[in-house]
mmCIF file of C-alpha atoms and ligand atoms in Angstrom:
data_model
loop_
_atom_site.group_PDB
_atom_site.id
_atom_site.type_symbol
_atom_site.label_atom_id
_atom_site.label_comp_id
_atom_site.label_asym_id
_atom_site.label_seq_id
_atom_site.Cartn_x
_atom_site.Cartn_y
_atom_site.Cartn_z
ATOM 1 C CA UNK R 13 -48.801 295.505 -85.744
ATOM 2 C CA UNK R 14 -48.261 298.484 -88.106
ATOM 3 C CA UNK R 15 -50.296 301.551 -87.363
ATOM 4 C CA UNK R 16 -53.597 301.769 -89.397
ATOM 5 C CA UNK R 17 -55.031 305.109 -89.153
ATOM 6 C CA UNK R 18 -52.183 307.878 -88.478
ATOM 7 C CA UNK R 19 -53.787 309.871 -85.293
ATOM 8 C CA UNK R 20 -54.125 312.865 -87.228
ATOM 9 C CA UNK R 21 -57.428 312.625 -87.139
ATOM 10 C CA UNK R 22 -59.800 312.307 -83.844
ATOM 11 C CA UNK R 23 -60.356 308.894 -82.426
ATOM 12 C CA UNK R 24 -63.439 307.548 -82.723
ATOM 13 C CA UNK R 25 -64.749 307.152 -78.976
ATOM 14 C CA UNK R 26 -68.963 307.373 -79.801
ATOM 15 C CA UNK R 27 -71.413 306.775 -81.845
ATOM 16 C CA UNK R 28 -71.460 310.519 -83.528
ATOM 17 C CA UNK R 29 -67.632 310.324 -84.649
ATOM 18 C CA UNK R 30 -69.101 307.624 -87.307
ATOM 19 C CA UNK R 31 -70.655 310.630 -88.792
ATOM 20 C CA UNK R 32 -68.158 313.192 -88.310
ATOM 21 C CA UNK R 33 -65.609 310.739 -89.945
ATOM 22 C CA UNK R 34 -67.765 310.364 -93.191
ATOM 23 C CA UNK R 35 -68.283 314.253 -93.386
ATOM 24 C CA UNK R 36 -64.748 314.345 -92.541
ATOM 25 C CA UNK R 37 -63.724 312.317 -95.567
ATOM 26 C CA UNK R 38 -61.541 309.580 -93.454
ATOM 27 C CA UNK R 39 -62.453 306.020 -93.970
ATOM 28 C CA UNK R 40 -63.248 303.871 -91.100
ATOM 29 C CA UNK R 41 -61.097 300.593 -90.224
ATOM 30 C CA UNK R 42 -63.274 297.820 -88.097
ATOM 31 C CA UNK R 43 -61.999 294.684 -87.446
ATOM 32 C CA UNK R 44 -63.360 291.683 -86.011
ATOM 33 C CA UNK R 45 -62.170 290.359 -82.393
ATOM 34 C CA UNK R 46 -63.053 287.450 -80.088
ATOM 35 C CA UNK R 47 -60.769 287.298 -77.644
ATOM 36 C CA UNK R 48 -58.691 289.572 -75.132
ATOM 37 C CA UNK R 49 -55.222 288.917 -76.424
ATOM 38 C CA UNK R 50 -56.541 289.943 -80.246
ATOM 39 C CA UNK R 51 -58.546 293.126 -78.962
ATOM 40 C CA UNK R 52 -55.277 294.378 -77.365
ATOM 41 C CA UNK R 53 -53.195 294.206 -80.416
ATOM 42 C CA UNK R 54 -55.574 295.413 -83.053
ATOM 43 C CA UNK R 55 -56.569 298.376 -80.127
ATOM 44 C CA UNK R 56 -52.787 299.059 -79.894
ATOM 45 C CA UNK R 57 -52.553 299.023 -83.943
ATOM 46 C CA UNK R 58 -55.083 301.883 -84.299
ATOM 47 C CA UNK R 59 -58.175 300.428 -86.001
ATOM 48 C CA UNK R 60 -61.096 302.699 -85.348
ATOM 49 C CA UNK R 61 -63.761 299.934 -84.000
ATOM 50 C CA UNK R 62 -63.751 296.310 -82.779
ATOM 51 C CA UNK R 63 -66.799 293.914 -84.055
ATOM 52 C CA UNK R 64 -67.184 291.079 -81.550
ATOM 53 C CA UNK R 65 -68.993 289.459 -84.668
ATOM 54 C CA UNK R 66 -71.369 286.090 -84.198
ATOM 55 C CA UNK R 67 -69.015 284.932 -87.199
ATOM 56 C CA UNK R 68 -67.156 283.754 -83.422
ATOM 57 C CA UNK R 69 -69.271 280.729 -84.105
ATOM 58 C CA UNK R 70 -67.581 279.387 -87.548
ATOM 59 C CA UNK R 71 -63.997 280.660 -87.111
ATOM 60 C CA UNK R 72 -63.627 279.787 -83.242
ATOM 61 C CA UNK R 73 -66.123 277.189 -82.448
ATOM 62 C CA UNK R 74 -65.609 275.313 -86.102
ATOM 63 C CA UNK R 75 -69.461 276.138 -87.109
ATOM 64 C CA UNK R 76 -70.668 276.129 -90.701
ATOM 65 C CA UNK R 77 -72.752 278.920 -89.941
ATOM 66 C CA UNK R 78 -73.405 281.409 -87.469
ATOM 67 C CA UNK R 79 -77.078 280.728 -85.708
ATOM 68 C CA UNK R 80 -75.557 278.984 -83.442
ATOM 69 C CA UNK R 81 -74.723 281.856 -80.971
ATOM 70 C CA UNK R 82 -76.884 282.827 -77.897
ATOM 71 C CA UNK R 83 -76.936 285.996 -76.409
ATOM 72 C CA UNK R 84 -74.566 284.453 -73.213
ATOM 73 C CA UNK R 85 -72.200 283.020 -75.875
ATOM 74 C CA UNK R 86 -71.563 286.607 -77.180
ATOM 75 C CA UNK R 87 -71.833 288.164 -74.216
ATOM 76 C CA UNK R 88 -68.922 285.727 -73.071
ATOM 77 C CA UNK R 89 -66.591 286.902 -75.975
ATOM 78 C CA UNK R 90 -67.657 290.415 -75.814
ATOM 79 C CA UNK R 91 -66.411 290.723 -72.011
ATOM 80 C CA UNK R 92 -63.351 288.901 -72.735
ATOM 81 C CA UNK R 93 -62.643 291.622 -76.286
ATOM 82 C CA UNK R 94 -63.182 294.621 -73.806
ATOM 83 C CA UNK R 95 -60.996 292.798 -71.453
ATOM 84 C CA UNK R 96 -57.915 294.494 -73.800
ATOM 85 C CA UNK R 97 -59.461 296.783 -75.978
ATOM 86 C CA UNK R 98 -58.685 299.841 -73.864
ATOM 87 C CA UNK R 99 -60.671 303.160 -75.236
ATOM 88 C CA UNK R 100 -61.254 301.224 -78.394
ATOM 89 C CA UNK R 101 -65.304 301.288 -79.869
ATOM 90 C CA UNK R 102 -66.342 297.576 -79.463
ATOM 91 C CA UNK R 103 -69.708 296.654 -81.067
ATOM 92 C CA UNK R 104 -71.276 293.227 -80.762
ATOM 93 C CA UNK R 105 -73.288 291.528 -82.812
ATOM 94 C CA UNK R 106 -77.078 290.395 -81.285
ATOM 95 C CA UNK R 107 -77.449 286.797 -82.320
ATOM 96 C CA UNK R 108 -79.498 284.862 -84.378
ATOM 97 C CA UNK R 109 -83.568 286.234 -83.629
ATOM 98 C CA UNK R 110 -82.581 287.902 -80.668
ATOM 99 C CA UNK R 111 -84.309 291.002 -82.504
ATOM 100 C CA UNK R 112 -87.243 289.392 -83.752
ATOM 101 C CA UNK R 113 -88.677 288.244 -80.118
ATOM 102 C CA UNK R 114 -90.105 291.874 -79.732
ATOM 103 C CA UNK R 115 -88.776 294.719 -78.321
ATOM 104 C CA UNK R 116 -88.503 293.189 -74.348
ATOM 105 C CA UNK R 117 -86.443 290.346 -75.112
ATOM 106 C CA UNK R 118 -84.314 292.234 -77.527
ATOM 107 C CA UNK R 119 -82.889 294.986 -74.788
ATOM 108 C CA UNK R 120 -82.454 291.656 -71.910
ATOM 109 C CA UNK R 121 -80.042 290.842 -75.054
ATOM 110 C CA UNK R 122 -78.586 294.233 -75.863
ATOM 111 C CA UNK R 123 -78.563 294.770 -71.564
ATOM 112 C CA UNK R 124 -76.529 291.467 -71.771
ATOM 113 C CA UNK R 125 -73.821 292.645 -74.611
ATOM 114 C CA UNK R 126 -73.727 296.322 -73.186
ATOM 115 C CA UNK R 127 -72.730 295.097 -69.831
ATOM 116 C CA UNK R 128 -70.085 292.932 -71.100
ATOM 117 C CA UNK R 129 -68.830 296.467 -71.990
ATOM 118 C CA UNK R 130 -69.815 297.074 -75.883
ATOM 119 C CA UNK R 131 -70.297 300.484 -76.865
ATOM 120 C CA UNK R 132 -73.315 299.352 -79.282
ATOM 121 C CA UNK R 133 -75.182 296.489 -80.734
ATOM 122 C CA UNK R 134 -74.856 295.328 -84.034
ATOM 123 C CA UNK R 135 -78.500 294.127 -86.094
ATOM 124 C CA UNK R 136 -78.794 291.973 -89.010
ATOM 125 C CA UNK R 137 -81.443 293.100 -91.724
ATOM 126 C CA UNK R 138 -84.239 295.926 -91.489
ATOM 127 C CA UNK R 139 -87.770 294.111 -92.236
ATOM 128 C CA UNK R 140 -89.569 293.877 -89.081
ATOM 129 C CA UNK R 141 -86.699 295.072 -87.015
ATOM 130 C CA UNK R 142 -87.399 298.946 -86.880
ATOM 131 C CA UNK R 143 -89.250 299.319 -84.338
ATOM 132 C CA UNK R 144 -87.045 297.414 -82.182
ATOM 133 C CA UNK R 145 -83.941 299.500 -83.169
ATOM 134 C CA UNK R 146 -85.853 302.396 -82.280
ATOM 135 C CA UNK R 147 -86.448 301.141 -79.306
ATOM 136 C CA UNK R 148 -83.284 300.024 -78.498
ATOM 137 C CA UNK R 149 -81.846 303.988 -79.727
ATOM 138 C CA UNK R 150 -84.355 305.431 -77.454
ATOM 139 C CA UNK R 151 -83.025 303.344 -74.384
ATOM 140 C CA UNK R 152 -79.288 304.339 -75.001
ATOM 141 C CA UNK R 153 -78.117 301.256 -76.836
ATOM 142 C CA UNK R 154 -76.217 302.471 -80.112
ATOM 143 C CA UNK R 155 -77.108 300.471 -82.842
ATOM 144 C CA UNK R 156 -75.795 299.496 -86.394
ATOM 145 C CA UNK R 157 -77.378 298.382 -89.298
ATOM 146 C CA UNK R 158 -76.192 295.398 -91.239
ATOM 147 C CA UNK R 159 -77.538 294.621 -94.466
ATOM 148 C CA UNK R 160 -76.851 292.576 -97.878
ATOM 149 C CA UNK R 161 -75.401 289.409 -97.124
ATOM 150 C CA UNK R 162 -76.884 289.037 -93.560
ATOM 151 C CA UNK R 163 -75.234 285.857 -92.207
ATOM 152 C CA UNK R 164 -77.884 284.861 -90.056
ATOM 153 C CA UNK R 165 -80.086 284.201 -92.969
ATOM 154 C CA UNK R 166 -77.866 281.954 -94.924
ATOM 155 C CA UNK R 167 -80.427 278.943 -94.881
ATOM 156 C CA UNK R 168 -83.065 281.250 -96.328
ATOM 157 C CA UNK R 169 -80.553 282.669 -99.255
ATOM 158 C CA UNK R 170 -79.110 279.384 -99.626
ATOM 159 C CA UNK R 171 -76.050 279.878 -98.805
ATOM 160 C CA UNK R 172 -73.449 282.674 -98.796
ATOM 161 C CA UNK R 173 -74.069 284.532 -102.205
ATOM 162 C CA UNK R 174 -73.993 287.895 -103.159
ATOM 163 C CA UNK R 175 -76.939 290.152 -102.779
ATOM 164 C CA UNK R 176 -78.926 292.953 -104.229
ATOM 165 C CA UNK R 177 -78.390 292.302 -108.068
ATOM 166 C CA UNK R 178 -81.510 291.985 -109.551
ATOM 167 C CA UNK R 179 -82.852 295.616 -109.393
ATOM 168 C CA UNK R 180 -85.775 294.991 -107.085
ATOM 169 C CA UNK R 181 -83.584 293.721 -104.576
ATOM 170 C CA UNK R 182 -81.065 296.552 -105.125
ATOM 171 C CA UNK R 183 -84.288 298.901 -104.169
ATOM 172 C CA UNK R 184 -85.436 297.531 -101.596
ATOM 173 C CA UNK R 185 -81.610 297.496 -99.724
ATOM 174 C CA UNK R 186 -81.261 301.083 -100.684
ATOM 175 C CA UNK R 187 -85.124 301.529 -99.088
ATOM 176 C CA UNK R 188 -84.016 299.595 -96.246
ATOM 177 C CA UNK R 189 -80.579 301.629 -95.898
ATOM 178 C CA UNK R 190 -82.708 304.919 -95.556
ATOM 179 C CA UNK R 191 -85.454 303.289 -93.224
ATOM 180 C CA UNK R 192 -82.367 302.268 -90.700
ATOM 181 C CA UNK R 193 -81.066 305.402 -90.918
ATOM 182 C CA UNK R 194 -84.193 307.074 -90.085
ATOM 183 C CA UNK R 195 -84.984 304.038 -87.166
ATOM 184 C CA UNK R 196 -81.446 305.489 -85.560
ATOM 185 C CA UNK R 197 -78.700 303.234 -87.106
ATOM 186 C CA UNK R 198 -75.285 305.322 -86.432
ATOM 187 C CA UNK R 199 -73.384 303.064 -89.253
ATOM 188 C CA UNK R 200 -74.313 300.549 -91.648
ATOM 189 C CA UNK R 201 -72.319 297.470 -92.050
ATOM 190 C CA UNK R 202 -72.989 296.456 -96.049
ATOM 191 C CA UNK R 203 -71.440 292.734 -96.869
ATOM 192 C CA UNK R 204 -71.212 291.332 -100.443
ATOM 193 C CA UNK R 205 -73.509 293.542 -102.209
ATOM 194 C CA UNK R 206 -72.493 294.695 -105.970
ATOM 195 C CA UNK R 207 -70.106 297.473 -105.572
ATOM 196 C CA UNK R 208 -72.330 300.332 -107.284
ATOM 197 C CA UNK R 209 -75.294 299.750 -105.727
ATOM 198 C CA UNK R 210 -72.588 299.926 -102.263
ATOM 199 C CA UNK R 211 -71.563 303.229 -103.608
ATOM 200 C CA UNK R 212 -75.045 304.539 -104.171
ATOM 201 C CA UNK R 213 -76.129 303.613 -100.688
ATOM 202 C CA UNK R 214 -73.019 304.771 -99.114
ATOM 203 C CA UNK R 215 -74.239 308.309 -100.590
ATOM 204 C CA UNK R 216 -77.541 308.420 -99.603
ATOM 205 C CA UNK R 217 -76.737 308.457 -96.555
ATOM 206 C CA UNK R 218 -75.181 310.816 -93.816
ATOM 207 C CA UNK R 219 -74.192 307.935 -91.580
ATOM 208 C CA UNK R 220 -70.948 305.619 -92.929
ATOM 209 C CA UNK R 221 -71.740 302.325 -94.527
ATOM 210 C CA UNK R 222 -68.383 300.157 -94.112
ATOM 211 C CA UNK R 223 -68.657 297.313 -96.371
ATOM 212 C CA UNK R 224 -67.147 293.693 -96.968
ATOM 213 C CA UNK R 225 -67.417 292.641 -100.051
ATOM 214 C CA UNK R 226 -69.115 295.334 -101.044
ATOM 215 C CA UNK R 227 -66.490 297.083 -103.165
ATOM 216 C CA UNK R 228 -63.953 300.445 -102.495
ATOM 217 C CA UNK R 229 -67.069 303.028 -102.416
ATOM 218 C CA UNK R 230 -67.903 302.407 -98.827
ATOM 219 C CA UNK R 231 -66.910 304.789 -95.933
ATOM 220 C CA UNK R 232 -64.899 302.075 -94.180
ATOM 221 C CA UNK R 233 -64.084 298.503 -94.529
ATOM 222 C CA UNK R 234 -64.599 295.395 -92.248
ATOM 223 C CA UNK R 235 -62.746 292.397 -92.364
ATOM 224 C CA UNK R 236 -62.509 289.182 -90.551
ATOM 225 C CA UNK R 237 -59.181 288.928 -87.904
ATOM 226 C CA UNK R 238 -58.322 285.236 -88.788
ATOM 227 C CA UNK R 239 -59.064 286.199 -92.529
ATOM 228 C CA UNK R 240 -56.835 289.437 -92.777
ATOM 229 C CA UNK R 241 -53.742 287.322 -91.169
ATOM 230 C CA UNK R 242 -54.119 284.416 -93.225
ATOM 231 C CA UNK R 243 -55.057 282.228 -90.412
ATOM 232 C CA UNK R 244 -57.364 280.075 -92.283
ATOM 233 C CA UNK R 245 -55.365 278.576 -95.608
ATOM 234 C CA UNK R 246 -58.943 276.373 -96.573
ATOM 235 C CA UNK R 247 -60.879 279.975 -96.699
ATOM 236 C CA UNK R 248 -59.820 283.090 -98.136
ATOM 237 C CA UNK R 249 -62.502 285.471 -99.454
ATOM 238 C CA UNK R 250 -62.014 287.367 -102.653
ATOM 239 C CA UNK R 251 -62.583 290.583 -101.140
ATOM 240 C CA UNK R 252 -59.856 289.921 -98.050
ATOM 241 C CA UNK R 253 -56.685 291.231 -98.390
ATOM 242 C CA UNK R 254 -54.400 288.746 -96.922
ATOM 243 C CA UNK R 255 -51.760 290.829 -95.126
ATOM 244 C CA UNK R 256 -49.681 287.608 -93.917
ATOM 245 C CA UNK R 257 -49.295 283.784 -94.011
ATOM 246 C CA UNK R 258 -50.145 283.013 -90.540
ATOM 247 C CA UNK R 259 -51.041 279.710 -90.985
HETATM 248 O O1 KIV M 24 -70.076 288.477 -87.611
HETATM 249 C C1 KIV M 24 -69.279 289.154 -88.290
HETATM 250 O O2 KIV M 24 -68.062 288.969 -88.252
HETATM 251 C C2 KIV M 24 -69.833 290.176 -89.168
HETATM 252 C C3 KIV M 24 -68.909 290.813 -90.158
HETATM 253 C C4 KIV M 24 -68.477 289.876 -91.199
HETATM 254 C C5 KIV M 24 -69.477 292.063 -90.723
HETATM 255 O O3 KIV M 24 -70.980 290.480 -89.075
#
């Protein structure tokens, strides 16, 4: 695989280079990974940060959604991803409500995940979670923020559509943006939001937002392994770049 980021610039090895690379001015390249063989190549290509994402659950197990996944599930793909990501950042995504069971059962979860060998957690959505990513921040799990399209409420949205365009939503995602920041968030995942209100966010804040979906005014860009290879000719996302025809 061709090299993404040249090493010019300092790896990112903790949660602090997310900031340092957004006051630095260099964008930050996260892709997702399931699997050993995929976290070795993308950790030999260069890309910044692996997301062991609960998406696992549509483009491995053939799910039309993600709620599916249990914390052993992704605790299962997360060991096998650190398996051959070397020094590479891995975060993994805490399943459906495995933050909304209270602070106790949410760090058995993030135990589970950090154990398996990510460097952080990843949490959907801000309401009622704040406490719990505080929490989680004090105890010496890393967490990121996710917010817009949160997959894990698809039922309640009613499907995958873009968020934050009527201008009370847009406020209340930039409200939540600077509440997670506050809670401890080190980065901000922002998917399929309009791109201004993306670019706003992205500078309100002093920690990176990387965005899918979510327009060229983010800090860093995520995309979806099977997605960016083509790997998946019945799906392809506006907003992913296909970079081959691996199907
Ligand atoms: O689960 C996932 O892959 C994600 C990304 C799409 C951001 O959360």
């Amino acid at each position: 695989m061709p090299t993404l980021n040249p090493p010019v610039l300092p790896a990112i090895r903790s949660p602090d280079d997310f900031a340092a690379a957004k006051a630095a001015g260099r964008k930050l390249v996260m892709v997702t990974s399931y699997d050993a063989w995929s976290s070795r190549l993308l950790a030999e290509s260069g890309v910044d940060c692996l997301l062991v994402g609960d998406s696992a659950m549509m483009v491995v197990h053939g799910e039309k959604d993600t709620l599916g996944a249990t914390p052993e599930l992704m605790a299962l793909h997360t060991r096998a991803v650190t398996r051959g990501s070397g020094a590479t950042f891995v975060v993994a995504d805490m399943p459906f409500l495995a933050a909304r069971k209270g602070a106790a059962h949410a760090l058995d979860c993030a135990a589970l995940l950090m154990r398996a060998g990510a460097h952080a957690v990843k949490i959907e959505g801000a309401q009622g979670h704040l406490p719990v990513i505080r929490h989680l921040v004090e105890s010496g799990i890393p967490v990121m923020g996710h917010l817009g399209l949160t997959p894990q409420w698809v039922r309640g949205f009613g499907g995958f559509k873009v968020q934050g365009r009527a201008p009370e939503a847009a406020g209340q995602l930039r409200e939540d943006a600077l509440a997670l920041e506050q809670a401890g968030a080190f980065a901000l995942v922002l998917e399929c939001i309009p791109q201004d209100l993306a670019a706003a966010v992205t500078a309100a804040l002093h920690v990176p937002t990387i965005g899918i979906g979510a327009g060229a005014g983010c800090d860093g860009q995520v995309l979806v392994l099977q997605d960016l290879l083509g790997l998946n000719p019945g799906f392809q996302p506006r907003f992913a770049r296909r970079f081959a025809d691996g199907a």
